[in-house]
PDB file of C-alpha atoms and ligand atoms in Angstrom:
ATOM      1  CA  MET A   2      89.794  55.924  70.022  1.00 47.00           C
ATOM      2  CA  ARG A   3      88.550  53.834  67.168  1.00 49.00           C
ATOM      3  CA  ILE A   4      86.633  56.784  65.667  1.00 46.00           C
ATOM      4  CA  PHE A   5      89.883  58.679  65.033  1.00 48.00           C
ATOM      5  CA  PRO A   6      91.211  57.064  61.992  1.00 47.00           C
ATOM      6  CA  LEU A   7      87.652  57.249  60.326  1.00 47.00           C
ATOM      7  CA  PHE A   8      87.418  60.968  61.137  1.00 46.00           C
ATOM      8  CA  ALA A   9      91.029  61.508  59.788  1.00 44.00           C
ATOM      9  CA  GLY A  10      89.988  59.714  56.650  1.00 44.00           C
ATOM     10  CA  LEU A  11      86.863  61.899  56.129  1.00 45.00           C
ATOM     11  CA  VAL A  12      89.005  65.019  56.623  1.00 44.00           C
ATOM     12  CA  LEU A  13      91.461  63.910  53.924  1.00 46.00           C
ATOM     13  CA  ALA A  14      88.761  63.025  51.655  1.00 45.00           C
ATOM     14  CA  GLY A  15      87.099  66.433  52.241  1.00 45.00           C
ATOM     15  CA  CYS A  16      90.316  68.211  51.430  1.00 44.00           C
ATOM     16  CA  ALA A  17      90.803  66.436  48.246  1.00 45.00           C
ATOM     17  CA  THR A  18      87.366  67.200  47.023  1.00 45.00           C
ATOM     18  CA  SER A  19      87.542  70.788  47.882  1.00 43.00           C
ATOM     19  CA  GLN A  20      90.762  71.207  46.196  1.00 45.00           C
ATOM     20  CA  MET A  21      89.217  69.900  43.001  1.00 51.00           C
ATOM     21  CA  ASP A  22      86.162  72.060  43.351  1.00 52.00           C
ATOM     22  CA  ASN A  23      88.259  75.112  43.950  1.00 59.00           C
ATOM     23  CA  ALA A  24      90.269  74.736  40.812  1.00 73.00           C
ATOM     24  CA  THR A  25      89.461  77.765  38.610  1.00 92.00           C
ATOM     25  CA  GLU A  26      89.787  77.570  34.738  1.00 95.00           C
ATOM     26  CA  VAL A  27      89.713  80.771  32.750  1.00 97.00           C
ATOM     27  CA  ALA A  28      89.295  81.255  29.159  1.00 98.00           C
ATOM     28  CA  THR A  29      89.995  84.614  27.563  1.00 98.00           C
ATOM     29  CA  ALA A  30      88.822  86.317  24.437  1.00 98.00           C
ATOM     30  CA  LYS A  31      90.079  89.589  22.972  1.00 98.00           C
ATOM     31  CA  LEU A  32      87.100  91.498  21.503  1.00 98.00           C
ATOM     32  CA  TYR A  33      87.701  92.818  17.983  1.00 98.00           C
ATOM     33  CA  ARG A  34      85.772  95.305  15.912  1.00 98.00           C
ATOM     34  CA  GLY A  35      84.923  94.593  12.364  1.00 97.00           C
ATOM     35  CA  ASP A  36      87.830  96.758  11.218  1.00 97.00           C
ATOM     36  CA  GLY A  37      90.302  94.511  13.216  1.00 97.00           C
ATOM     37  CA  SER A  38      90.970  96.975  16.028  1.00 98.00           C
ATOM     38  CA  GLU A  39      90.750  95.736  19.658  1.00 98.00           C
ATOM     39  CA  ALA A  40      87.820  96.872  21.837  1.00 98.00           C
ATOM     40  CA  GLY A  41      88.267  95.006  25.086  1.00 98.00           C
ATOM     41  CA  VAL A  42      88.458  91.638  26.735  1.00 98.00           C
ATOM     42  CA  ALA A  43      85.946  88.950  27.803  1.00 98.00           C
ATOM     43  CA  LYS A  44      86.509  85.970  30.175  1.00 98.00           C
ATOM     44  CA  LEU A  45      84.686  82.712  30.929  1.00 98.00           C
ATOM     45  CA  VAL A  46      85.530  81.710  34.453  1.00 97.00           C
ATOM     46  CA  ARG A  47      84.833  78.215  35.759  1.00 96.00           C
ATOM     47  CA  LYS A  48      84.633  77.801  39.548  1.00 92.00           C
ATOM     48  CA  SER A  49      83.058  75.256  41.873  1.00 90.00           C
ATOM     49  CA  ASP A  50      79.755  77.124  41.999  1.00 90.00           C
ATOM     50  CA  GLY A  51      79.402  77.604  38.124  1.00 95.00           C
ATOM     51  CA  ILE A  52      80.608  79.426  35.108  1.00 97.00           C
ATOM     52  CA  SER A  53      80.510  83.117  34.724  1.00 97.00           C
ATOM     53  CA  LEU A  54      81.083  85.569  31.869  1.00 98.00           C
ATOM     54  CA  GLU A  55      82.972  88.843  32.304  1.00 98.00           C
ATOM     55  CA  ILE A  56      83.207  91.722  29.864  1.00 98.00           C
ATOM     56  CA  ALA A  57      85.285  94.823  30.064  1.00 98.00           C
ATOM     57  CA  ALA A  58      85.304  96.844  26.852  1.00 98.00           C
ATOM     58  CA  ALA A  59      85.076 100.297  25.356  1.00 98.00           C
ATOM     59  CA  ALA A  60      81.418 101.222  24.713  1.00 97.00           C
ATOM     60  CA  PRO A  61      80.433 101.381  21.029  1.00 94.00           C
ATOM     61  CA  GLY A  62      78.385 104.489  21.993  1.00 94.00           C
ATOM     62  CA  GLN A  63      75.700 105.499  24.480  1.00 96.00           C
ATOM     63  CA  GLY A  64      72.919 103.040  25.052  1.00 97.00           C
ATOM     64  CA  SER A  65      72.257  99.299  25.431  1.00 98.00           C
ATOM     65  CA  PHE A  66      73.816  96.516  23.292  1.00 98.00           C
ATOM     66  CA  GLY A  67      72.820  92.966  22.822  1.00 98.00           C
ATOM     67  CA  MET A  68      75.397  90.360  23.875  1.00 98.00           C
ATOM     68  CA  HIS A  69      75.395  86.532  23.389  1.00 98.00           C
ATOM     69  CA  LEU A  70      77.685  83.645  23.351  1.00 98.00           C
ATOM     70  CA  HIS A  71      77.718  82.253  19.781  1.00 98.00           C
ATOM     71  CA  ALA A  72      78.052  78.684  18.727  1.00 98.00           C
ATOM     72  CA  VAL A  73      81.397  78.813  16.765  1.00 98.00           C
ATOM     73  CA  GLY A  74      84.673  80.075  17.961  1.00 98.00           C
ATOM     74  CA  LYS A  75      85.557  82.011  14.771  1.00 98.00           C
ATOM     75  CA  CYS A  76      85.476  85.798  14.259  1.00 98.00           C
ATOM     76  CA  ASP A  77      86.002  86.730  10.702  1.00 98.00           C
ATOM     77  CA  GLY A  78      85.364  90.420  10.124  1.00 96.00           C
ATOM     78  CA  PRO A  79      83.791  92.619   9.120  1.00 97.00           C
ATOM     79  CA  ASP A  80      80.424  90.986   9.778  1.00 98.00           C
ATOM     80  CA  PHE A  81      81.403  88.088  12.172  1.00 98.00           C
ATOM     81  CA  SER A  82      78.784  85.747  10.629  1.00 98.00           C
ATOM     82  CA  SER A  83      81.506  83.051  11.009  1.00 98.00           C
ATOM     83  CA  ALA A  84      80.526  83.016  14.678  1.00 98.00           C
ATOM     84  CA  GLY A  85      77.305  81.203  13.776  1.00 98.00           C
ATOM     85  CA  PRO A  86      73.969  81.401  15.700  1.00 98.00           C
ATOM     86  CA  HIS A  87      73.626  81.826  19.491  1.00 98.00           C
ATOM     87  CA  TRP A  88      74.931  79.078  21.466  1.00 97.00           C
ATOM     88  CA  ASN A  89      71.964  76.892  22.067  1.00 96.00           C
ATOM     89  CA  PRO A  90      72.665  73.224  22.933  1.00 95.00           C
ATOM     90  CA  ALA A  91      69.270  72.725  24.298  1.00 95.00           C
ATOM     91  CA  GLY A  92      67.487  73.727  20.971  1.00 96.00           C
ATOM     92  CA  LYS A  93      65.344  76.448  22.391  1.00 97.00           C
ATOM     93  CA  GLN A  94      64.193  79.722  20.869  1.00 98.00           C
ATOM     94  CA  HIS A  95      65.611  83.134  21.576  1.00 98.00           C
ATOM     95  CA  GLY A  96      65.059  85.233  24.643  1.00 97.00           C
ATOM     96  CA  HIS A  97      64.052  85.028  28.240  1.00 96.00           C
ATOM     97  CA  ASP A  98      60.827  86.824  27.410  1.00 97.00           C
ATOM     98  CA  ASN A  99      60.001  84.218  24.788  1.00 97.00           C
ATOM     99  CA  PRO A 100      57.823  81.338  26.179  1.00 97.00           C
ATOM    100  CA  ALA A 101      59.888  78.896  24.168  1.00 97.00           C
ATOM    101  CA  GLY A 102      63.195  80.377  25.187  1.00 94.00           C
ATOM    102  CA  ALA A 103      65.891  80.923  25.971  1.00 96.00           C
ATOM    103  CA  HIS A 104      69.193  80.071  24.324  1.00 96.00           C
ATOM    104  CA  ALA A 105      71.958  79.173  26.757  1.00 96.00           C
ATOM    105  CA  GLY A 106      73.983  81.950  25.130  1.00 97.00           C
ATOM    106  CA  ASP A 107      71.360  84.696  25.900  1.00 97.00           C
ATOM    107  CA  PHE A 108      72.450  87.430  28.281  1.00 98.00           C
ATOM    108  CA  PRO A 109      71.140  90.723  29.523  1.00 97.00           C
ATOM    109  CA  ASN A 110      72.112  93.850  27.443  1.00 98.00           C
ATOM    110  CA  LEU A 111      75.165  95.671  28.075  1.00 98.00           C
ATOM    111  CA  VAL A 112      74.766  99.275  29.050  1.00 98.00           C
ATOM    112  CA  SER A 113      77.416 101.934  28.489  1.00 97.00           C
ATOM    113  CA  ASN A 114      78.472 103.714  31.656  1.00 96.00           C
ATOM    114  CA  ALA A 115      79.572 107.282  32.361  1.00 95.00           C
ATOM    115  CA  GLU A 116      83.157 106.425  31.469  1.00 95.00           C
ATOM    116  CA  GLU A 117      81.961 105.021  28.044  1.00 96.00           C
ATOM    117  CA  ARG A 118      82.774 101.500  29.101  1.00 98.00           C
ATOM    118  CA  ILE A 119      80.718  98.377  29.100  1.00 97.00           C
ATOM    119  CA  LEU A 120      81.298  96.131  32.009  1.00 97.00           C
ATOM    120  CA  PHE A 121      79.510  92.872  32.824  1.00 98.00           C
ATOM    121  CA  ASN A 122      79.906  89.844  35.218  1.00 97.00           C
ATOM    122  CA  GLY A 123      77.110  87.349  35.209  1.00 97.00           C
ATOM    123  CA  PRO A 124      76.476  83.502  35.316  1.00 96.00           C
ATOM    124  CA  VAL A 125      76.314  81.295  32.295  1.00 96.00           C
ATOM    125  CA  GLU A 126      73.247  79.339  33.066  1.00 87.00           C
ATOM    126  CA  SER A 127      73.276  75.493  32.909  1.00 79.00           C
ATOM    127  CA  ALA A 128      76.529  75.366  30.865  1.00 89.00           C
ATOM    128  CA  GLY A 129      78.994  72.561  30.732  1.00 94.00           C
ATOM    129  CA  TRP A 130      82.586  73.540  30.239  1.00 96.00           C
ATOM    130  CA  GLU A 131      83.962  70.963  27.823  1.00 95.00           C
ATOM    131  CA  GLY A 132      82.618  68.326  25.437  1.00 95.00           C
ATOM    132  CA  GLU A 133      79.751  67.812  23.143  1.00 94.00           C
ATOM    133  CA  GLY A 134      76.970  70.390  24.015  1.00 94.00           C
ATOM    134  CA  ALA A 135      79.361  72.340  26.301  1.00 97.00           C
ATOM    135  CA  LEU A 136      81.017  75.714  25.823  1.00 97.00           C
ATOM    136  CA  PHE A 137      84.269  74.132  24.549  1.00 97.00           C
ATOM    137  CA  ASP A 138      82.926  71.620  22.073  1.00 96.00           C
ATOM    138  CA  ALA A 139      84.734  70.781  18.806  1.00 96.00           C
ATOM    139  CA  ASP A 140      84.147  74.191  17.166  1.00 97.00           C
ATOM    140  CA  GLY A 141      84.636  76.259  20.307  1.00 97.00           C
ATOM    141  CA  VAL A 142      82.695  79.370  21.426  1.00 98.00           C
ATOM    142  CA  ALA A 143      82.666  83.095  20.734  1.00 98.00           C
ATOM    143  CA  VAL A 144      81.092  86.170  22.381  1.00 98.00           C
ATOM    144  CA  VAL A 145      79.408  88.749  20.156  1.00 98.00           C
ATOM    145  CA  ILE A 146      78.226  92.221  20.917  1.00 98.00           C
ATOM    146  CA  HIS A 147      75.612  93.876  18.666  1.00 98.00           C
ATOM    147  CA  GLU A 148      74.776  97.357  17.525  1.00 97.00           C
ATOM    148  CA  LYS A 149      71.344  97.409  19.159  1.00 97.00           C
ATOM    149  CA  ALA A 150      69.629  96.201  22.267  1.00 98.00           C
ATOM    150  CA  ASP A 151      68.276  92.667  22.454  1.00 98.00           C
ATOM    151  CA  ASP A 152      64.429  92.651  22.879  1.00 98.00           C
ATOM    152  CA  TYR A 153      64.699  89.325  24.675  1.00 98.00           C
ATOM    153  CA  LYS A 154      62.050  87.689  22.583  1.00 97.00           C
ATOM    154  CA  THR A 155      62.482  87.891  18.817  1.00 97.00           C
ATOM    155  CA  ASP A 156      63.790  84.512  17.554  1.00 97.00           C
ATOM    156  CA  PRO A 157      66.538  83.860  16.605  1.00 96.00           C
ATOM    157  CA  SER A 158      68.588  86.949  17.487  1.00 95.00           C
ATOM    158  CA  GLY A 159      66.571  89.366  19.629  1.00 97.00           C
ATOM    159  CA  ASN A 160      66.386  91.931  16.793  1.00 97.00           C
ATOM    160  CA  SER A 161      69.717  93.284  17.911  1.00 98.00           C
ATOM    161  CA  GLY A 162      71.117  94.130  14.526  1.00 98.00           C
ATOM    162  CA  LYS A 163      74.684  93.979  13.177  1.00 98.00           C
ATOM    163  CA  ARG A 164      77.509  92.010  15.069  1.00 98.00           C
ATOM    164  CA  ILE A 165      80.037  94.883  16.001  1.00 98.00           C
ATOM    165  CA  TYR A 166      82.341  93.095  18.421  1.00 98.00           C
ATOM    166  CA  CYS A 167      83.454  89.550  18.339  1.00 98.00           C
ATOM    167  CA  GLY A 168      85.918  87.404  20.405  1.00 98.00           C
ATOM    168  CA  VAL A 169      86.997  83.872  20.344  1.00 98.00           C
ATOM    169  CA  PHE A 170      87.645  82.188  23.786  1.00 98.00           C
ATOM    170  CA  THR A 171      91.024  80.514  24.387  1.00 98.00           C
ATOM    171  CA  ARG A 172      91.631  78.332  27.342  1.00 95.00           C
ATOM    172  CA  GLY A 173      94.453  78.535  29.773  1.00 85.00           C
TER     173      GLY A 173
HETATM  174 CU1   CU B 293      74.493  87.657  19.238  1.00 91.54          CU
END
């Protein structure tokens, strides 16, 4: 009988922990073209098993398009240079095919589908959510989609050309 209170305590502790772990936080970004029109939406979703990035947007055309998280949550058109370089808290070079890579903000190319949409859902590797060096640091974070495919190796931008969509993530 003496084991029961201990067991109950463990169960309660387990519940409290799993409720915290299950708390989902979502940050949303409307994607804008350089002319100010809306192209779609992006989400950063934080769950107990990590952070993921979701994209649902009109395709800019047929083909593949580079996509990255950029270091500054600011999307001033038409060129979106205000979003700064790729999000890179670890100070690496660009690209998963680069021996000195990759940026934490590097992602696979988006590919337009038969409905002329671009859809993506994938993990944000080794990312913190909030604070210095995390996604939501003092200057925030943006997602940028480029006019060309990322070659996954050319530093610093994967030779992916102009920035054609940009979105600033807002929490809550
Ligand atoms: Cu980019």
